[in-house]
CSV table of C-alpha atoms in Angstrom, one decimal:
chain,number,residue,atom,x,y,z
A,274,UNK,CA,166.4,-83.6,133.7
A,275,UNK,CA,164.8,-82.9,137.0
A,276,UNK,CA,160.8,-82.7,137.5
A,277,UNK,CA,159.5,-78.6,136.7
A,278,UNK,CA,158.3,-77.9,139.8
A,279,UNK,CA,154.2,-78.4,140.1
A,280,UNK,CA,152.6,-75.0,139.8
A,281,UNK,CA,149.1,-73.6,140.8
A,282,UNK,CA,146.9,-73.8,137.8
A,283,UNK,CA,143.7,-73.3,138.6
A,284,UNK,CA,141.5,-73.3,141.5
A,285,UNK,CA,138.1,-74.9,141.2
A,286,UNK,CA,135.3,-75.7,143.0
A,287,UNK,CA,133.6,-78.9,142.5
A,288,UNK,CA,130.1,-80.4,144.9
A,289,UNK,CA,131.4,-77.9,147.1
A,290,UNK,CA,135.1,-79.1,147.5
A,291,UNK,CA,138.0,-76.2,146.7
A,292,UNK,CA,140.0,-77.6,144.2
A,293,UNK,CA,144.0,-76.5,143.0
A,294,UNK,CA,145.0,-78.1,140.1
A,295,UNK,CA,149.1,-78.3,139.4
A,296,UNK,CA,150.9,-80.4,136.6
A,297,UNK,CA,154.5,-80.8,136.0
A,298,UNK,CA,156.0,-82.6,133.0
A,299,UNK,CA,159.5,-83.7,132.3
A,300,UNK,CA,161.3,-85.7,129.6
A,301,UNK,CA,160.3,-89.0,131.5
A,302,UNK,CA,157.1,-88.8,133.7
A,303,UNK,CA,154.1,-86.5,133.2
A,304,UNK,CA,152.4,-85.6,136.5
A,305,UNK,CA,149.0,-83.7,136.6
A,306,UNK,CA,147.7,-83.2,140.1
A,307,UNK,CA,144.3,-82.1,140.7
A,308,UNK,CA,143.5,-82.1,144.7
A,309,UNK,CA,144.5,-80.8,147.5
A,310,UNK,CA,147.7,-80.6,149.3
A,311,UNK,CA,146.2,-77.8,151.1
A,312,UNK,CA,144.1,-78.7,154.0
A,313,UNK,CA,140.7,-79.9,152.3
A,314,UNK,CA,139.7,-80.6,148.9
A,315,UNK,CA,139.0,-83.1,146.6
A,316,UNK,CA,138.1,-82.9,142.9
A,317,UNK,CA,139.7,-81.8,139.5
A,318,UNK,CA,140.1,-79.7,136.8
A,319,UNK,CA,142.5,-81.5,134.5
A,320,UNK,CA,140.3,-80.8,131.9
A,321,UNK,CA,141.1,-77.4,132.3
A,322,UNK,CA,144.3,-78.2,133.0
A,323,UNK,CA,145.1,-79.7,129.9
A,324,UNK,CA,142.7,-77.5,127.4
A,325,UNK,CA,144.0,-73.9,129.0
A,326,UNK,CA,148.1,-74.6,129.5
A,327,UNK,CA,148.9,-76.8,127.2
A,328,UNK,CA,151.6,-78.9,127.6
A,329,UNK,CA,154.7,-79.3,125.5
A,330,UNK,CA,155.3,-80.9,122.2
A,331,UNK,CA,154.7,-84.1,121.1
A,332,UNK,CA,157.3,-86.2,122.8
A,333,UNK,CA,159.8,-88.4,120.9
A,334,UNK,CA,159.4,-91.5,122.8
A,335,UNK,CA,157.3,-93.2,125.2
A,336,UNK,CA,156.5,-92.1,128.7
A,337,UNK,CA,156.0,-94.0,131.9
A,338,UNK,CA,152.2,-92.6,132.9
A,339,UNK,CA,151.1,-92.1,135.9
A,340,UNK,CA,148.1,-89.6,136.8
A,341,UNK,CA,147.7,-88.6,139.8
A,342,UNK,CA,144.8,-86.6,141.0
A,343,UNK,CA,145.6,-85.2,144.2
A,344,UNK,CA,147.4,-86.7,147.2
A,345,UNK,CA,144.2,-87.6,148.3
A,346,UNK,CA,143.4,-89.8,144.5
A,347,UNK,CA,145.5,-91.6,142.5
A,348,UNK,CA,144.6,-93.1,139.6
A,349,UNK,CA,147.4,-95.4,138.6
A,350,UNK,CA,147.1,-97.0,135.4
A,351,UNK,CA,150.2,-98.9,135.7
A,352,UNK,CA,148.8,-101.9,137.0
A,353,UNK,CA,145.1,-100.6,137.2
A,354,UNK,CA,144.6,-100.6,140.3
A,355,UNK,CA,142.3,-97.5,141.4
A,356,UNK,CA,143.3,-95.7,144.7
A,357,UNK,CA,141.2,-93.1,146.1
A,358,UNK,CA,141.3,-91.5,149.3
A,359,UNK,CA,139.3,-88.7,150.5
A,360,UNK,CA,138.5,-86.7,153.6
A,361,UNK,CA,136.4,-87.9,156.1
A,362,UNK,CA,135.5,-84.6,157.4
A,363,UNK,CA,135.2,-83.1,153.7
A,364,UNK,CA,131.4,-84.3,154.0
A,365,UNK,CA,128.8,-87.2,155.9
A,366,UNK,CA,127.0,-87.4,152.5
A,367,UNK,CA,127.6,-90.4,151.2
A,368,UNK,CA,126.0,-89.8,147.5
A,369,UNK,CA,127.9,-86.4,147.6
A,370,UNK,CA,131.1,-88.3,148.0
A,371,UNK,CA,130.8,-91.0,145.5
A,372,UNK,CA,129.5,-88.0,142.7
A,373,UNK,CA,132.9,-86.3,143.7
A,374,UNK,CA,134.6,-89.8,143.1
A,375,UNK,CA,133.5,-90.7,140.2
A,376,UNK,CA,133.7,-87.4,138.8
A,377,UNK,CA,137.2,-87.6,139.8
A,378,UNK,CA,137.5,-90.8,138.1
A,379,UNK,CA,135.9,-89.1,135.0
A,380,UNK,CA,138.0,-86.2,134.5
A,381,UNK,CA,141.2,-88.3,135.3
A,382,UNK,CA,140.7,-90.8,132.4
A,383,UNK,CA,139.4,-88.0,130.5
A,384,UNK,CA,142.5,-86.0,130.4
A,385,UNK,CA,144.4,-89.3,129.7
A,386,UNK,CA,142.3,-89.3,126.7
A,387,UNK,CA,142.6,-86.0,125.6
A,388,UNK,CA,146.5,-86.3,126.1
A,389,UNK,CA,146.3,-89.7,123.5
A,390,UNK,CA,145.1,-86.8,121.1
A,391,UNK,CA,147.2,-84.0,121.6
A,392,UNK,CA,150.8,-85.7,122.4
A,393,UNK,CA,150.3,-89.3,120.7
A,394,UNK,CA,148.9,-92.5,122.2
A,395,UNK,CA,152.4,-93.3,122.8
A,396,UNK,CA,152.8,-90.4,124.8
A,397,UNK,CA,150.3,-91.2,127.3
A,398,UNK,CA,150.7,-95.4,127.3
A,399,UNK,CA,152.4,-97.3,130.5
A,400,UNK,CA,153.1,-100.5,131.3
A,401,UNK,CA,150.0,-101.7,132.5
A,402,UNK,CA,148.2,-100.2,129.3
A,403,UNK,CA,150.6,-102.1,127.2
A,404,UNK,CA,150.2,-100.8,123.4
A,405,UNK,CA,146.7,-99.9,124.6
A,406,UNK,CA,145.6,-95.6,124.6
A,407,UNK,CA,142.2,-94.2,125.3
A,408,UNK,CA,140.0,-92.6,122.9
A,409,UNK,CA,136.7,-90.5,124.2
A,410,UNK,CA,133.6,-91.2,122.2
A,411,UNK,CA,130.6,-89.0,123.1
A,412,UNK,CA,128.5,-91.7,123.4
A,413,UNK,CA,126.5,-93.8,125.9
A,414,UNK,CA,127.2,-98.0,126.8
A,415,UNK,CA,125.4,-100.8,128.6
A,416,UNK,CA,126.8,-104.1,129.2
A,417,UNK,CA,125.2,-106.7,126.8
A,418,UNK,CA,125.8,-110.0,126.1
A,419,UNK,CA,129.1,-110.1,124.8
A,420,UNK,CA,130.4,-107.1,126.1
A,421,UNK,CA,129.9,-103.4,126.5
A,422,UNK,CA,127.2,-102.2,123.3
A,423,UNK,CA,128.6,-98.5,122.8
A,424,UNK,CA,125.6,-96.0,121.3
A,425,UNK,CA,126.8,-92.9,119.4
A,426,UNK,CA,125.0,-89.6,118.4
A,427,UNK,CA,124.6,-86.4,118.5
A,428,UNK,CA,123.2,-84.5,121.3
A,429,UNK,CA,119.5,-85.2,121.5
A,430,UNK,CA,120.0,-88.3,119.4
A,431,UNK,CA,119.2,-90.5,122.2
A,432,UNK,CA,122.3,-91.8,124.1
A,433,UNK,CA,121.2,-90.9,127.3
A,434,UNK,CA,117.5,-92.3,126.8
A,435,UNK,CA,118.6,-95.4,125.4
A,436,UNK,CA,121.4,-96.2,128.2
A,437,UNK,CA,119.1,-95.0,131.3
A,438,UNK,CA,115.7,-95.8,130.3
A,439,UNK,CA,115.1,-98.1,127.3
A,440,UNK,CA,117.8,-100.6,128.3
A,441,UNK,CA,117.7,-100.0,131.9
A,442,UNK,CA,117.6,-103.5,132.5
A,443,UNK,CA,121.4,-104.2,131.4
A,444,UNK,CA,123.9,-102.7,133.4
A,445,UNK,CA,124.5,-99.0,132.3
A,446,UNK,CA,128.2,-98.3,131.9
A,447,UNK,CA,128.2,-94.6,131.2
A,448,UNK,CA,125.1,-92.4,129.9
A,449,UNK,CA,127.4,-89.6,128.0
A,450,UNK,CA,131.2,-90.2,127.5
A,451,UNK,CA,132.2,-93.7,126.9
A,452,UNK,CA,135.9,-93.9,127.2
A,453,UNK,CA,137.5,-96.9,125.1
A,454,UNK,CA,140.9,-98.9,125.6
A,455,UNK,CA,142.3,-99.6,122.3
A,456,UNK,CA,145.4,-101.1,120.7
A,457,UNK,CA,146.2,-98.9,117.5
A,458,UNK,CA,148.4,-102.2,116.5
A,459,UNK,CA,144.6,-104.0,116.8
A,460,UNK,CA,146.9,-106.9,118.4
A,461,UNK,CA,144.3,-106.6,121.4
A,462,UNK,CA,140.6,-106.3,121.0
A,463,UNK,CA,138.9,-102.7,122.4
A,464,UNK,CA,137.7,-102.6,125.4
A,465,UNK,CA,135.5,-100.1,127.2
A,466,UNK,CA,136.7,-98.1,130.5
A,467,UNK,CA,134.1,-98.9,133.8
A,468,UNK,CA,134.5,-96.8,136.5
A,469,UNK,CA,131.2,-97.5,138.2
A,470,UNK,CA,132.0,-100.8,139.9
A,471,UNK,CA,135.1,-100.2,141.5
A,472,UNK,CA,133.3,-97.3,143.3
A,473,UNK,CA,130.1,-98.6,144.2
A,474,UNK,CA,132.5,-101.6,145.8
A,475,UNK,CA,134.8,-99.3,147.6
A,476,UNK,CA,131.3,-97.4,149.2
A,477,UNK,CA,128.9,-99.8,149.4
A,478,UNK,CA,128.8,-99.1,153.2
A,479,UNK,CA,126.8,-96.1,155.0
A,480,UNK,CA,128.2,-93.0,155.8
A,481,UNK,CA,129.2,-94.2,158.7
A,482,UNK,CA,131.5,-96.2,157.4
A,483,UNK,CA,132.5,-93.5,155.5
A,484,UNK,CA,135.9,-93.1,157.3
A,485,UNK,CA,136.8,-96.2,157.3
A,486,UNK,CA,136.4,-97.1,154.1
A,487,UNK,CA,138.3,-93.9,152.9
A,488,UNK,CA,141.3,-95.1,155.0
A,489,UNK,CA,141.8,-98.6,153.4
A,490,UNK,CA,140.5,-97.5,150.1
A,491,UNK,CA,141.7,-99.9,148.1
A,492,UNK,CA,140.0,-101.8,145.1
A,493,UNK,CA,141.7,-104.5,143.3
A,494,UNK,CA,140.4,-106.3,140.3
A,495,UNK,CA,141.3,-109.9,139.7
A,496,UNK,CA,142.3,-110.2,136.1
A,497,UNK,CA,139.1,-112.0,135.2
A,498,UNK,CA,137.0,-109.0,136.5
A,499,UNK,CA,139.4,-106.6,134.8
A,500,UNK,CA,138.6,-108.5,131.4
A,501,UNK,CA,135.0,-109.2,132.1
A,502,UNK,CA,133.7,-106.2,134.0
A,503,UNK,CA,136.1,-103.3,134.8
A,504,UNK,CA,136.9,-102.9,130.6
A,505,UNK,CA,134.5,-105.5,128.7
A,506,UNK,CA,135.2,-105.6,125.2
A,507,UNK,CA,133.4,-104.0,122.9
A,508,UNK,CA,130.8,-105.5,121.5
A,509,UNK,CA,128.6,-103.3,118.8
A,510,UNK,CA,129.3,-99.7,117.9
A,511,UNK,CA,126.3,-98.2,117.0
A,512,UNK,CA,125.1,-95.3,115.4
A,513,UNK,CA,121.6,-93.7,116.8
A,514,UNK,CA,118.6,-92.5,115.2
A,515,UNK,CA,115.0,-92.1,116.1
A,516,UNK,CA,112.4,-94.2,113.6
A,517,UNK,CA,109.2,-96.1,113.6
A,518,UNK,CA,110.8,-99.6,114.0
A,519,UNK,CA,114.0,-101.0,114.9
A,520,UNK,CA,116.4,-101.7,112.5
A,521,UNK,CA,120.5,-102.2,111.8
A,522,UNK,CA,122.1,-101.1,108.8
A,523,UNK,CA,125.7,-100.7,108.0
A,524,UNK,CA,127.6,-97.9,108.4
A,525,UNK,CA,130.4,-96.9,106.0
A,526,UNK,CA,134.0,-96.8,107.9
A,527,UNK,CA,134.4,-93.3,106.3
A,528,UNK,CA,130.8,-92.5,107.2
A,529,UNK,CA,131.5,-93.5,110.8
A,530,UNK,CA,134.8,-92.1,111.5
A,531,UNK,CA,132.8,-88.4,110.1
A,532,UNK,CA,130.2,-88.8,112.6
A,533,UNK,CA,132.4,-90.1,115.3
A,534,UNK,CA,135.3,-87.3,115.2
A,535,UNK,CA,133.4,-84.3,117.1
A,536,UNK,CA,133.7,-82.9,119.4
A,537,UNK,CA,137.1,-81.8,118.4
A,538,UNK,CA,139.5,-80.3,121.6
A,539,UNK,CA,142.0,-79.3,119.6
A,540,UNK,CA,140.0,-78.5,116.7
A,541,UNK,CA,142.7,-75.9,115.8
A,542,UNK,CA,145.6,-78.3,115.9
A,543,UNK,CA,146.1,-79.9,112.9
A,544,UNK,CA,148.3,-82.6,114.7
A,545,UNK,CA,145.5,-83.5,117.1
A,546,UNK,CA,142.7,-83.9,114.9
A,547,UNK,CA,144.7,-86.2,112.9
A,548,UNK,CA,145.8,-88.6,115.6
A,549,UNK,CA,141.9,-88.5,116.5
A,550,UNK,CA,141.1,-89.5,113.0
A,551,UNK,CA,143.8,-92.3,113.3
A,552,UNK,CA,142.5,-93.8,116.1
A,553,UNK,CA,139.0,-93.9,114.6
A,554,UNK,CA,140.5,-95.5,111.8
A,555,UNK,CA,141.8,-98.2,113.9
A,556,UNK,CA,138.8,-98.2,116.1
A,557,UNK,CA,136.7,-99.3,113.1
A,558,UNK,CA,139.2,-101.1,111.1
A,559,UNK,CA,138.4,-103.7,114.2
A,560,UNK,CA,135.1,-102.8,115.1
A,561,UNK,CA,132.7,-101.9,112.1
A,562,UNK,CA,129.9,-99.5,113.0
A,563,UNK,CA,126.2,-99.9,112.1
A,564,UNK,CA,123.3,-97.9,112.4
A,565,UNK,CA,120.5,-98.4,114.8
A,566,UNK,CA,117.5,-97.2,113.8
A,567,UNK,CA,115.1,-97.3,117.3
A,568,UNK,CA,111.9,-96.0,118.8
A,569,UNK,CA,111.3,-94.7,122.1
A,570,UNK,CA,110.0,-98.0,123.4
A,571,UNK,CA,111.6,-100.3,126.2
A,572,UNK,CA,109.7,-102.9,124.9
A,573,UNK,CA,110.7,-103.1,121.2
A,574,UNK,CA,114.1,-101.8,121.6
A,575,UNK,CA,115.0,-104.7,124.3
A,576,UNK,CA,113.7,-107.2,122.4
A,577,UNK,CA,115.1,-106.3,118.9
A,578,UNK,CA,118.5,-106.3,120.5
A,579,UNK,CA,118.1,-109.7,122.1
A,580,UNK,CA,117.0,-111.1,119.1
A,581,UNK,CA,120.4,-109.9,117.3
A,582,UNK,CA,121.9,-111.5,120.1
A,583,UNK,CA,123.2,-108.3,121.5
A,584,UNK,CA,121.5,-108.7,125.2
B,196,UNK,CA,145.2,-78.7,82.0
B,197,UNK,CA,146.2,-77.3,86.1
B,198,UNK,CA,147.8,-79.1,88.9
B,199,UNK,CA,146.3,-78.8,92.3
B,200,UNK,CA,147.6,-79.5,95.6
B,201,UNK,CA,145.5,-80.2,98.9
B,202,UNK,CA,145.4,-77.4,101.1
B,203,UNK,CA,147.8,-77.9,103.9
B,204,UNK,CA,145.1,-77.1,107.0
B,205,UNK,CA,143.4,-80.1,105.6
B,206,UNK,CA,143.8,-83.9,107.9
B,207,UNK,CA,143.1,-86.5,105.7
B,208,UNK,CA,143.2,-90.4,105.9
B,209,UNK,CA,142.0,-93.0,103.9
B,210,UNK,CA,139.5,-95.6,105.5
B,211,UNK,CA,137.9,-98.4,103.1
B,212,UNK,CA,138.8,-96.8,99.6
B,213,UNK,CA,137.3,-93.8,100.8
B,214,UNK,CA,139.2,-90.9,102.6
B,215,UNK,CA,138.1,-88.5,105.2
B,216,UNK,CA,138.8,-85.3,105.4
B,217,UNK,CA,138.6,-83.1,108.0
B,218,UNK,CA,138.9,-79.2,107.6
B,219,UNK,CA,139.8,-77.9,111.3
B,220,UNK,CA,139.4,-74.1,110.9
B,221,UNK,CA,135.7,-74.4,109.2
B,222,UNK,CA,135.3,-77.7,111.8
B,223,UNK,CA,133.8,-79.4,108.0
B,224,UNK,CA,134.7,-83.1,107.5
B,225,UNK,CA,133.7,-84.3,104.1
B,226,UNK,CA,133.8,-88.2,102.7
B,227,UNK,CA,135.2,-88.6,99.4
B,228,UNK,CA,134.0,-91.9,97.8
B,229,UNK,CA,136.6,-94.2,96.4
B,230,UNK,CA,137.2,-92.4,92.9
B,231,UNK,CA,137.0,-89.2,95.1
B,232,UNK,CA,139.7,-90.3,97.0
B,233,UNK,CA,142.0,-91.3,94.2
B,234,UNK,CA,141.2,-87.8,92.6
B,235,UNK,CA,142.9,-86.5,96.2
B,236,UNK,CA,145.4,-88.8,96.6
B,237,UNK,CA,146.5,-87.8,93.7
B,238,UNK,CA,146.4,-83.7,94.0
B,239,UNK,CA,149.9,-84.2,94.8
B,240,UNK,CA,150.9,-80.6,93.3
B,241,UNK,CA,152.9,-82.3,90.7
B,242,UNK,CA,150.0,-84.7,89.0
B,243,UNK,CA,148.6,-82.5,86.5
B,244,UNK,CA,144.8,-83.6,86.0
B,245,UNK,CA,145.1,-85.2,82.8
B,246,UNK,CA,147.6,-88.1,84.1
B,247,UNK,CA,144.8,-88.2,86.8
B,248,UNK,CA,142.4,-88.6,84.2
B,249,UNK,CA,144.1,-90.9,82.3
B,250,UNK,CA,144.9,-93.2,85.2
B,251,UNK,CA,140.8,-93.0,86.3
B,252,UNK,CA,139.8,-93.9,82.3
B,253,UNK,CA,142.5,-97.0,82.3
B,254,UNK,CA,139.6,-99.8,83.1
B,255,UNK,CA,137.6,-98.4,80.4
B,256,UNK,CA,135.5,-95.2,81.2
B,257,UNK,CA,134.8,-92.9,78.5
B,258,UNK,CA,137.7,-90.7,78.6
B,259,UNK,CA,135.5,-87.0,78.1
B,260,UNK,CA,132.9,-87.9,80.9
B,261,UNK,CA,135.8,-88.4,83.3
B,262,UNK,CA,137.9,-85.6,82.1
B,263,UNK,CA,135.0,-83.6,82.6
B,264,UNK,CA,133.6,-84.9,86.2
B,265,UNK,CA,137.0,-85.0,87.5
B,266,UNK,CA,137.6,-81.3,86.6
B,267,UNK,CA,134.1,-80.6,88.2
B,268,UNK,CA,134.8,-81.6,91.4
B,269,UNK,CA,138.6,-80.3,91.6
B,270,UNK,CA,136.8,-77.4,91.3
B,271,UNK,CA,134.2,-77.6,94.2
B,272,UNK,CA,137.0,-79.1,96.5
B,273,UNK,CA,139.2,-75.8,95.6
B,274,UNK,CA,136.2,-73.7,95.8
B,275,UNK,CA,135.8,-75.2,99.8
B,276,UNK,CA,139.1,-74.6,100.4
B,277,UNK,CA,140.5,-78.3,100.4
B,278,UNK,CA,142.5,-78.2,97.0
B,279,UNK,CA,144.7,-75.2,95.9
B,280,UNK,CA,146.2,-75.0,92.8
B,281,UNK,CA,149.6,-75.6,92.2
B,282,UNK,CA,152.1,-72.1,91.0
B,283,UNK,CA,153.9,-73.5,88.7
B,284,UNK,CA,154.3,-76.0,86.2
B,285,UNK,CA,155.7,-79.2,87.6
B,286,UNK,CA,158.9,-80.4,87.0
B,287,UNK,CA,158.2,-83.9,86.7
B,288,UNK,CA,155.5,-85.7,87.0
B,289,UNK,CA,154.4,-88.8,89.6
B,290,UNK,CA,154.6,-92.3,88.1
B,291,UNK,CA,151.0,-93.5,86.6
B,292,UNK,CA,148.7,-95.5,89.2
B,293,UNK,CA,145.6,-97.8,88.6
B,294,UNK,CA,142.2,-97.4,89.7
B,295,UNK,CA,140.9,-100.6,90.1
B,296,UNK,CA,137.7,-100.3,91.1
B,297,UNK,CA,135.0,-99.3,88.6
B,298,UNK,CA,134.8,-96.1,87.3
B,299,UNK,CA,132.0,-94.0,89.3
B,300,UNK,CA,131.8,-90.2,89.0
B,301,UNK,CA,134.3,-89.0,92.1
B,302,UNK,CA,131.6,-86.9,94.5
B,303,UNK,CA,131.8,-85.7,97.9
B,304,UNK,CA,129.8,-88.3,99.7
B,305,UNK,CA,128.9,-86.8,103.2
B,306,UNK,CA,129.8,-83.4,104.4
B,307,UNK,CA,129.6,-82.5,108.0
B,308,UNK,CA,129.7,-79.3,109.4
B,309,UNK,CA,130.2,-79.4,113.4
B,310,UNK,CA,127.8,-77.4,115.1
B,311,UNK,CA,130.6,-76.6,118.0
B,312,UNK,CA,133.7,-76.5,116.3
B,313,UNK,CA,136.0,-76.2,119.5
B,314,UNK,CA,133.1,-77.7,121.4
B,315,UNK,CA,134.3,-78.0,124.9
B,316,UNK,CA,132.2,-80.6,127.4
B,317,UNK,CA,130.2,-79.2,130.2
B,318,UNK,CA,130.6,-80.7,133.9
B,319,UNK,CA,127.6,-83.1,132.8
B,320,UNK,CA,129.9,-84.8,129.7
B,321,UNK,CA,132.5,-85.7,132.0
B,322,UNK,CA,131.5,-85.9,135.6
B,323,UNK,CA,128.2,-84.6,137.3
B,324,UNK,CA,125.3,-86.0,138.7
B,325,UNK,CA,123.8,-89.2,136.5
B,326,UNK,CA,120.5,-88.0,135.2
């Protein structure tokens, strides 16, 4: 069956960029496009994309994946290597570029997410993701010890403080949506999506550099990196809340699967909500979920956590 | 004695003897501890309550305090929505299963009501300028 023709879905603006977002979808390769193949551009709506035109049924089989974000982005998951090309004359900022990037980078693995709920993680796997699909956890992660420490909550719970403040000294991974790799099966541990180093190593150079580096854009992790940097494994789940004193208490899987299932997409699609539940149910089948009760200190916070051997 | 069914815009699964559910069109998830969740599991639409009851009494729980609890709290799942009672009488019944754990009174251990049910996340959850 030949491709559905990509059709105008939306036009955005993002950090100043004019944005056209298209999809098409057959019966053997999904295709959302989020860029420009008019003169300039460069950022994404695929959120809106995927929450405003929904696409078609759940799918009886596996798909080959492949998201592509523009012709000027490509986010291949195939054998994850991240491409990204963008206009030299869309900006000199260098800051404004890399927000735009990353932002990219966000939105793309986001909808890949969101698709894992709606159509099935089968739906949205490829080769290079193996059995693996992503799930989206509102929640914060630094790098620790033995991988990336994931911190979950509510708004105001203190994700954000906790990742950019009170552990500022480990590496912060993301500060609001953690994005996880996991293998329903639980063959293969889970693993938590970094998009920060491959960009700050494609523009570590000025702005001057700024061309340059946009036309041999290429980042590629050895596998090594891949397992111990680009998606660490996942090494504590937590559950936040404010308190005197530090402390870790379990969390029942039921318990944790209640607080972890907002915010709900497709709250309205029975289907959806279930496969979310499903992954959270194989989520902490493999890695349990405990409560961490913390203060607003850097001081106590680090060194409880180093003490339970987390940093 | 009635036979209830669950509601069919309830998702359910079971994690650790206890099940989750999740009821999208209220955006409430609820936990059902273990004896809970055998109570649901069970709400098949052809279980009347007394095999229920029988089958949560087998290790040795006083048949009347079970009887009674478990018809207490069919009755606050179907008064949320979550159970409905079956029309009519069933025509046969589901094979007898065994509790194993000890008898506690089923309850609803954690409900959740989501403050944003169809929460959508802003430019800042997914993208945006780091704090």
């Amino acid at each position: 069956m030949p491709a559905a023709p990509l059709r105008a879905l939306r036009r955005v603006e993002l950090y100043g960029y004019p944005i056209t977002v298209e999809g098409a979808y057959t019966p053997r390769q999904w295709t959302l496009l989020a860029g420009n193949r008019e003169p300039r551009g460069g950022a994404p709506a695929l959120l809106h994309a995927i929450l405003e035109n929904p696409p078609h049924a759940p799918l009886p089989k596996p798909l080959p994946g492949r998201l592509i974000v523009g012709d000027e982005f490509t986010l291949d998951c195939t054998d994850r290597v991240l491409r990204c090309r963008l206009p030299a004359s869309g900006s000199s900022e260098r800051r404004r570029l890399n927000d735009a990037r990353e932002s990219l980078c966000r939105h793309a693995l986001f909808a890949l997410g969101l698709l894992a709920e709606r159509l099935g993680p089968r739906a949205v796997s490829t080769p290079g993701m193996g059995r693996r699909v992503l799930l989206n956890l509102h929640a914060s992660s630094v790098l620790g010890r033995g991988g990336a420490l994931v911190f979950c909550g509510r708004s105001g719970f203190g994700k954000t403080t906790l990742a950019t403040q009170l552990l500022s000294g480990a590496p912060q991974i993301e500060y609001d949506l953690t994005q996880i790799l996991l293998d329903p099966s639980g063959r293969e541990p889970p693993r938590v999506i970094r998009i920060a180093p491959y960009l700050k190593r494609s523009f570590a150079g000025t702005a001057r550099d700024m061309p340059r580096a946009a036309s041999r854009n290429r980042v590629r992790a050895s596998a090594q990196e891949l397992a111990h940097s680009a998606a660490p494994p996942l090494a504590g789940l937590f559950w936040l809340q404010q308190a005197p004193s530090c402390a870790l208490e379990p969390l029942p899987a039921a318990d944790a699967a209640a607080y972890l299932l907002p915010p709900l997409h497709f709250a309205s699609e029975l289907r959806a909500v279930g496969r979310r539940l499903s992954l959270l149910r194989a989520l902490l089948k493999q890695s349990a979920c405990r409560r961490f009760r913390f203060p607003k200190s850097k001081a106590k916070v680090e060194r409880f956590l180093k003490d339970a051997g987390y940093l | 004695m009635p036979v209830f069914k669950r509601s069919d815009k309830v998702v359910w699964d079971e994690l650790a003897g206890e099940a989750v559910l999740v009821q999208p069109d209220r955006a409430a998830t609820f936990v059902l501890n273990p004896s809970g969740a055998f109570v649901w599991k069970r709400c098949d639409g052809r279980t009347p309550v007394e095999r229920i009851v029988a089958d949560l009494s087998a290790g040795g729980a006083e048949a009347a305090r079970v009887e009674a609890e478990t018809a207490a709290f069919c009755a606050a799942l179907q008064a949320k929505g979550l159970l409905e009672e079956a029309p009519a009488a069933p025509a046969r019944t589901a094979p007898p299963a065994r509790f194993a754990a000890p008898y506690v009174a089923p309850r609803v251990n954690l409900e959740e009501l989501a403050d944003k049910p169809n929460q959508r996340p802003g430019k800042r959850d997914i993208g945006g300028s780091r704090p």
